[in-house]
PDB file of C-alpha atoms in Angstrom:
ATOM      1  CA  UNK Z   1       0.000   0.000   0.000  1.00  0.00           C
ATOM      2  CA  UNK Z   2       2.759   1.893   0.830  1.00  0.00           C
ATOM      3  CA  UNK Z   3       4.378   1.676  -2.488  1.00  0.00           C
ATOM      4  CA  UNK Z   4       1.029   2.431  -4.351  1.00  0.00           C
ATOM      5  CA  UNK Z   5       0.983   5.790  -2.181  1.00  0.00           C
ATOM      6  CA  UNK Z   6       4.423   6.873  -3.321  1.00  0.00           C
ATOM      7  CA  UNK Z   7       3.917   5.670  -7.045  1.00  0.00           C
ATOM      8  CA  UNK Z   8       0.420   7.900  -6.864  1.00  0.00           C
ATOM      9  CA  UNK Z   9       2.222  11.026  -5.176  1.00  0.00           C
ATOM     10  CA  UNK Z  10       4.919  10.696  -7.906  1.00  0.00           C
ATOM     11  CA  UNK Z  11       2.700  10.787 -10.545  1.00  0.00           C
ATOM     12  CA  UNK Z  12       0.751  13.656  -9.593  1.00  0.00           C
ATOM     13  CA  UNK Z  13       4.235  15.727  -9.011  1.00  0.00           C
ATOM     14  CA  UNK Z  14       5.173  14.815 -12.223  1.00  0.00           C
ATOM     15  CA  UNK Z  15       1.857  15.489 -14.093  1.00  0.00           C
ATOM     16  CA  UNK Z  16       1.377  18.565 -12.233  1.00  0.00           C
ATOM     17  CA  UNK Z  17       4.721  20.007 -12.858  1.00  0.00           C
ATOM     18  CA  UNK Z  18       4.142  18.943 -16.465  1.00  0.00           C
ATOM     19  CA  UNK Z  19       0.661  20.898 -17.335  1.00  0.00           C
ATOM     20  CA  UNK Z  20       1.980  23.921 -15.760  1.00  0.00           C
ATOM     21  CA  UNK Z  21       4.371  25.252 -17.662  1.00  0.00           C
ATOM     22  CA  UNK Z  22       4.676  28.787 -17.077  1.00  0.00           C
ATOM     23  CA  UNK Z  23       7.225  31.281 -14.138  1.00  0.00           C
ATOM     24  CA  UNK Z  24       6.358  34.176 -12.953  1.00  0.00           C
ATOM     25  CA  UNK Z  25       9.585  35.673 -11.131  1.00  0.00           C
ATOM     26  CA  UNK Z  26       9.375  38.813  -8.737  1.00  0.00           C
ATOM     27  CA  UNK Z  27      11.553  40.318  -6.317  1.00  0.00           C
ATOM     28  CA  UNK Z  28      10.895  38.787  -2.579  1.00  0.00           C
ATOM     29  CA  UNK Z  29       8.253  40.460  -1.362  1.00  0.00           C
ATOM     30  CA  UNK Z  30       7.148  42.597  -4.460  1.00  0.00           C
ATOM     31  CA  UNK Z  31       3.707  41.970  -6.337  1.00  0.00           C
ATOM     32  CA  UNK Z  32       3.080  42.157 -10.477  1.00  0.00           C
ATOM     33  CA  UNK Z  33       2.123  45.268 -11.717  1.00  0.00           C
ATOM     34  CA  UNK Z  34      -1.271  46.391 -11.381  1.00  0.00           C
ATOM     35  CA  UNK Z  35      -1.428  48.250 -14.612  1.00  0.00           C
ATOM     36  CA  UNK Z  36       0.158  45.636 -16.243  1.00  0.00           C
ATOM     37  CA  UNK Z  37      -3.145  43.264 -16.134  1.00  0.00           C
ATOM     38  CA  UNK Z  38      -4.859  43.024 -18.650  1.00  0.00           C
ATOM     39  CA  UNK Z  39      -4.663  42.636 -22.494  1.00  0.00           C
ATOM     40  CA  UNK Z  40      -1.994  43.952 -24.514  1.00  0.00           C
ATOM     41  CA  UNK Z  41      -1.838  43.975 -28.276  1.00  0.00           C
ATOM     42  CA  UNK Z  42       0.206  44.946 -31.248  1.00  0.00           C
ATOM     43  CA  UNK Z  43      -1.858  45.486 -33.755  1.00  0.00           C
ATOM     44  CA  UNK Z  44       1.186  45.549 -36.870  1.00  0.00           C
ATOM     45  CA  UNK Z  45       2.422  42.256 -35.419  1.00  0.00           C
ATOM     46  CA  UNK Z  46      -0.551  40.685 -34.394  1.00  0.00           C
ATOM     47  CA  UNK Z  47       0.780  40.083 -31.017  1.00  0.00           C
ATOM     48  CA  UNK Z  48      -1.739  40.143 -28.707  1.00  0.00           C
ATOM     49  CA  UNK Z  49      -0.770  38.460 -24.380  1.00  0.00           C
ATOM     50  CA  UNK Z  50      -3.038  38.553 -21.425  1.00  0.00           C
ATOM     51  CA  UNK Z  51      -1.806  38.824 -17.930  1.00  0.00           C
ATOM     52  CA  UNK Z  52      -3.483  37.711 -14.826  1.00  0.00           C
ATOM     53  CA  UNK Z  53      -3.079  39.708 -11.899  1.00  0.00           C
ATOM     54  CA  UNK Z  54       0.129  36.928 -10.220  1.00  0.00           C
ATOM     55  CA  UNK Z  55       1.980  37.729 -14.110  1.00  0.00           C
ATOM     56  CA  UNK Z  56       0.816  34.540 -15.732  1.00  0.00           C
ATOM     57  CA  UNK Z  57      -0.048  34.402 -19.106  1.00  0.00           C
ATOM     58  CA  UNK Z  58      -2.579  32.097 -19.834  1.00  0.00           C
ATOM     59  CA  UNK Z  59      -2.590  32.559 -23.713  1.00  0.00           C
ATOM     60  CA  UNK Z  60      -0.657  34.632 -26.095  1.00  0.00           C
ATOM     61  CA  UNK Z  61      -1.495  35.286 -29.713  1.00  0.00           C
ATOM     62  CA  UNK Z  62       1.814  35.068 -31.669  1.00  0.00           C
ATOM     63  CA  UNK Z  63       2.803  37.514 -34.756  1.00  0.00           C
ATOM     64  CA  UNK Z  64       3.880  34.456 -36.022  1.00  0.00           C
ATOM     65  CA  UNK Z  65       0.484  32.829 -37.997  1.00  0.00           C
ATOM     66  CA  UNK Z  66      -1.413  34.526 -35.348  1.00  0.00           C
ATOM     67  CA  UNK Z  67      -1.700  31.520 -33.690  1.00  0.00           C
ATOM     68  CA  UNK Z  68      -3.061  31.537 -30.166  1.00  0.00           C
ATOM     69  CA  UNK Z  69      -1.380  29.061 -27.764  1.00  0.00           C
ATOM     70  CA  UNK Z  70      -1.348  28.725 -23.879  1.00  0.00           C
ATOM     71  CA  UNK Z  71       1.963  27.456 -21.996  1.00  0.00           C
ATOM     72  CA  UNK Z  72       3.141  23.624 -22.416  1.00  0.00           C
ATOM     73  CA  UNK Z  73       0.383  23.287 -25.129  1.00  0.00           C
ATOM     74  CA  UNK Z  74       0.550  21.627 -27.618  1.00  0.00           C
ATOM     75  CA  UNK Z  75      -2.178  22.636 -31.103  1.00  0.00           C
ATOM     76  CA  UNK Z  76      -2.707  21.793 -34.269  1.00  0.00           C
ATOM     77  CA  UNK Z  77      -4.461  24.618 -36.768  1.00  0.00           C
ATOM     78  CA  UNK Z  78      -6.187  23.886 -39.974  1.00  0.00           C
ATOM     79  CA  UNK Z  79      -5.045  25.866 -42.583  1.00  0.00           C
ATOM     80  CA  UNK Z  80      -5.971  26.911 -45.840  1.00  0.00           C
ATOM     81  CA  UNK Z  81      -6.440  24.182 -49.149  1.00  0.00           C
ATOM     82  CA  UNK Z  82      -6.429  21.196 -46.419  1.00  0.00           C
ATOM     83  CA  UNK Z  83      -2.984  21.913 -44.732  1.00  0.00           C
ATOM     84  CA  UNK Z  84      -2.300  21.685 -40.999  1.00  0.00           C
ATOM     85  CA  UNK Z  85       0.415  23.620 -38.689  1.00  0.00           C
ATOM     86  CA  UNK Z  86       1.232  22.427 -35.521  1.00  0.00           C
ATOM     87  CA  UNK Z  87       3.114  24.134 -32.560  1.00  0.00           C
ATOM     88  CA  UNK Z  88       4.118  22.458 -29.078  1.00  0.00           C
ATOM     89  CA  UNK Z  89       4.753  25.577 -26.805  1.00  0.00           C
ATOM     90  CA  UNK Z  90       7.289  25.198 -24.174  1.00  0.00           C
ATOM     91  CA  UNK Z  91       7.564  27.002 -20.821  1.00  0.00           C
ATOM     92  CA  UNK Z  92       6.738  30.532 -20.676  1.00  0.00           C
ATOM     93  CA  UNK Z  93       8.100  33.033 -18.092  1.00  0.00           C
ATOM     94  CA  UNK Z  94       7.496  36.373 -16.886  1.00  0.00           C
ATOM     95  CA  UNK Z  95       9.948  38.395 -15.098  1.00  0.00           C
ATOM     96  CA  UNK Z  96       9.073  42.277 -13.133  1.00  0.00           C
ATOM     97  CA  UNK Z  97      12.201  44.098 -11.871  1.00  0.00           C
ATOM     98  CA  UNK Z  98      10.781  46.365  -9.493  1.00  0.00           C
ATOM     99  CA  UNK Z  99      13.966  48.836  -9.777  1.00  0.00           C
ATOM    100  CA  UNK Z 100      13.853  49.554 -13.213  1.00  0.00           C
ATOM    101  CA  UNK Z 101       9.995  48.642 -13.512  1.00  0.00           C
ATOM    102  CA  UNK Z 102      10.495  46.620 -16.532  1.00  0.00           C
ATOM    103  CA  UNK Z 103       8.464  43.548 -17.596  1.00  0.00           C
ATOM    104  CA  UNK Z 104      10.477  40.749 -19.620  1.00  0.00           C
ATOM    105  CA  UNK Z 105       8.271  38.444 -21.124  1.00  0.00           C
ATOM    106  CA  UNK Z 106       9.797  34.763 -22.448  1.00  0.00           C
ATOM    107  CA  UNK Z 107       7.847  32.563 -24.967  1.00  0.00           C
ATOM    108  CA  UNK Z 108       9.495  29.201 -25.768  1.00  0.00           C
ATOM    109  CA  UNK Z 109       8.518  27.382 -28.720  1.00  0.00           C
ATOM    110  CA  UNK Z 110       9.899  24.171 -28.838  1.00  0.00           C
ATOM    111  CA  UNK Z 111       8.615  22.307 -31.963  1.00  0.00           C
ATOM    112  CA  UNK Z 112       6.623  23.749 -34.667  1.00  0.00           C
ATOM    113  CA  UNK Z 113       5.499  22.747 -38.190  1.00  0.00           C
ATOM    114  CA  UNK Z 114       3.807  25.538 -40.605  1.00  0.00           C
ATOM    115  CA  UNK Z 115       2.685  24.646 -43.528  1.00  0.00           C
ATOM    116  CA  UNK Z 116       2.784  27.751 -46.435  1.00  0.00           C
ATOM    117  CA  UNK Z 117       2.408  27.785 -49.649  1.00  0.00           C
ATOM    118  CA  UNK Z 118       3.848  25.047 -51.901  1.00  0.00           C
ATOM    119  CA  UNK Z 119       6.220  23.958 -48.712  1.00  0.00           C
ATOM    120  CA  UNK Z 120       6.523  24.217 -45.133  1.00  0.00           C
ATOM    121  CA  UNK Z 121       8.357  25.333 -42.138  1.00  0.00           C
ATOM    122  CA  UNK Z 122      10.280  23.034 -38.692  1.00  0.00           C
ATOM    123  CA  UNK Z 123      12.354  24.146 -36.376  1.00  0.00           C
ATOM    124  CA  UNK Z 124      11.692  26.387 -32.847  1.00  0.00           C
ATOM    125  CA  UNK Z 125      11.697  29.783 -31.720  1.00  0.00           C
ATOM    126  CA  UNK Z 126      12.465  31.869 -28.595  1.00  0.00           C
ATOM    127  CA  UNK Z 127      10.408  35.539 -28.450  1.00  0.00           C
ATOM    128  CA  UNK Z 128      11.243  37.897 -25.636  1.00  0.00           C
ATOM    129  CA  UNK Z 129       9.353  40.762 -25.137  1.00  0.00           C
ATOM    130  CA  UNK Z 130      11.139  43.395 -22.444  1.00  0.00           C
ATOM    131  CA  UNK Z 131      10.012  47.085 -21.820  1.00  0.00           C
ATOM    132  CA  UNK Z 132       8.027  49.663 -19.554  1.00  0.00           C
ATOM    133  CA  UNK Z 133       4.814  50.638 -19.268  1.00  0.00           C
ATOM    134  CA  UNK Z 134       4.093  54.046 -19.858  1.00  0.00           C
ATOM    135  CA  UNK Z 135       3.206  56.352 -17.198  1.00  0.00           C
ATOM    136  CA  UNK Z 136      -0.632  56.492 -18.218  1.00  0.00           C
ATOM    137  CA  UNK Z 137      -0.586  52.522 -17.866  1.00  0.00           C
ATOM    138  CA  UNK Z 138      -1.682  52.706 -21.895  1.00  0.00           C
ATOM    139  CA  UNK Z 139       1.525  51.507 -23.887  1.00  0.00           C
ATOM    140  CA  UNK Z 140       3.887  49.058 -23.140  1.00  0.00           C
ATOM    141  CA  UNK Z 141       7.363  49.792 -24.554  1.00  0.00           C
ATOM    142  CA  UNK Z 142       8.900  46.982 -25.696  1.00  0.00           C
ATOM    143  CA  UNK Z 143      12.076  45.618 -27.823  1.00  0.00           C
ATOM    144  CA  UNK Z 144      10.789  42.779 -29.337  1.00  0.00           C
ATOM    145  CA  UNK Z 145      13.720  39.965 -29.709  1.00  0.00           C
ATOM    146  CA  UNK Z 146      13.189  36.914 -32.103  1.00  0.00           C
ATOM    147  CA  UNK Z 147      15.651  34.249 -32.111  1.00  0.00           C
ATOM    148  CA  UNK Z 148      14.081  31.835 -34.475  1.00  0.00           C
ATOM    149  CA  UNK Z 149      15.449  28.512 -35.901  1.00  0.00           C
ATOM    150  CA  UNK Z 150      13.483  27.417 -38.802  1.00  0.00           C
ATOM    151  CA  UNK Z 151      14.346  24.773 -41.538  1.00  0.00           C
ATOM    152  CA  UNK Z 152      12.548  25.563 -44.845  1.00  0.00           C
ATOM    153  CA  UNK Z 153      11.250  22.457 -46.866  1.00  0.00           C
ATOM    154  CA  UNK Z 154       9.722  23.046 -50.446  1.00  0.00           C
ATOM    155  CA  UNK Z 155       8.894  20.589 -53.385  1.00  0.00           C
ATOM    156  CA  UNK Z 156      11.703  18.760 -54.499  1.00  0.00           C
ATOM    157  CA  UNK Z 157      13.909  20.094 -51.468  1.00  0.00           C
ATOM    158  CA  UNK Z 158      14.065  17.056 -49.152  1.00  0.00           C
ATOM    159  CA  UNK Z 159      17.289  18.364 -47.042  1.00  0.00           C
ATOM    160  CA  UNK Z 160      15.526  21.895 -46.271  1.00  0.00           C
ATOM    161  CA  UNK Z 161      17.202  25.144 -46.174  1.00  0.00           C
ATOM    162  CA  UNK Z 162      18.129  27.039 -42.790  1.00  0.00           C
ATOM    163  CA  UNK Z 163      16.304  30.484 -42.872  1.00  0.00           C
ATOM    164  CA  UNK Z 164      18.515  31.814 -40.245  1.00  0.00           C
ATOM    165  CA  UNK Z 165      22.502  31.200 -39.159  1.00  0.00           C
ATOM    166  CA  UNK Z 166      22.891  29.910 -35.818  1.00  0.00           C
ATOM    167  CA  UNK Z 167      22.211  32.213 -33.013  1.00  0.00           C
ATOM    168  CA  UNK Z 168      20.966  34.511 -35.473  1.00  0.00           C
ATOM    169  CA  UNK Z 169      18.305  37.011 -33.180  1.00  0.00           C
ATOM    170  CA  UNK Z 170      16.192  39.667 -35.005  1.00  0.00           C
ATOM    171  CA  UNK Z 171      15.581  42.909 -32.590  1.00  0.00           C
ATOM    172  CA  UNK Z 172      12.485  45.533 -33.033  1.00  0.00           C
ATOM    173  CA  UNK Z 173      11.330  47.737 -31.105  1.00  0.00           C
ATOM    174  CA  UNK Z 174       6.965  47.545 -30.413  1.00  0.00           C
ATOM    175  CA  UNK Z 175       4.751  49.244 -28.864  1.00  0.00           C
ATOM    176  CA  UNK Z 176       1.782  47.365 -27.135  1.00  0.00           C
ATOM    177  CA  UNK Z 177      -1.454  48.984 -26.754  1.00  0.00           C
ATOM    178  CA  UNK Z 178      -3.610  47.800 -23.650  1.00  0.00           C
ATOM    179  CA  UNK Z 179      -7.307  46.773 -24.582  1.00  0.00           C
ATOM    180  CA  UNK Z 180      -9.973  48.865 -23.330  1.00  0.00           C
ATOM    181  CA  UNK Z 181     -11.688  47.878 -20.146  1.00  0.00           C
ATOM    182  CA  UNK Z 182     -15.657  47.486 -21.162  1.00  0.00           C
ATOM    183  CA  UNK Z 183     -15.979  48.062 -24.577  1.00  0.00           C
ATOM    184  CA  UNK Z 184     -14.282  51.770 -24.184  1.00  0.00           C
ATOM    185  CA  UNK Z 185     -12.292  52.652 -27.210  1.00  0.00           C
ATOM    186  CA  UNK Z 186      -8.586  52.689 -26.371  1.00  0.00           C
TER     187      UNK Z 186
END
């Protein structure tokens, strides 16, 4: 009975540590940023993230596809003509520095297959977000780093063709616009 008890307790540690797949890291004794909850878009990217009010995001649409996805999810999309993408999201982190104010916001994804036109894309990608709301509590301020590792396949093209070198990461600078509360315009 004993042994049943431990191999039940292990599994729900592991399971539980599995489906939650997202960090939230503040300084000791600090609390996320009030006017930081809510939703933020990017309307040029198609960004769009949600915070709770402990930090966690519990979806984010990305700029790239526009494909929504929640933490340690895995999704498949339907896609034009019959195609499919999939994308298995990885752990997600936020991060509030209290001194400078700054939120840093980490999206992992670890596996993803797009399909586009005659071919498709494999490979992962890494997006941090990291600015400072402004003082109104309107915009978010934000360089936008990519660091994406994708493998393009096309007819006839078996190998694929790296899109990026190694390490390769892609900087811009956003701004975020936070969603109205109650149907007011922004």
């Amino acid at each position: 009975m004993l042994r049943l008890s431990i191999i039940v307790l292990f599994c729900t540690v592991i399971s539980g540590c599995a489906s939650h797949s997202m960090n939230v890291i503040l300084p000791e004794g600090a609390v996320f940023p009030e006017q930081m909850v809510g939703t933020w878009s990017n309307i040029d990217t198609g960004w769009e993230i949600t915070f709770e009010n402990d930090g966690e995001i519990p979806s984010a649409v990305l700029a790239l596809g526009r494909f929504e996805i929640e933490p340690g999810q895995t999704k498949t999309y339907e896609m034009k003509k019959g195609k499919s993408s999939r994308l298995e999201a990885g752990e997600w982190t936020v991060q509030y520095d209290s001194d400078s104010e700054e939120v840093t916001v980490e999206i992992v994804i670890e596996d993803l297959h797009v399909e586009i036109g005659g071919g498709y894309l494999e490979g992962h990608l890494t997006e941090i977000l990291a600015g400072v709301v402004s003082e109104d509590g309107q915009r978010w301020n934000v360089d936008w780093i990519t660091m994406p590792q994708y493998v393009a396949y096309t007819t006839g093209n078996e190998e694929g063709m790296p899109l990026q070198e190694p390490g390769e990461t892609q900087v811009k600078q956003l701004v975020f616009k936070k969603a109205a509360d109650d149907g007011e315009d922004q």
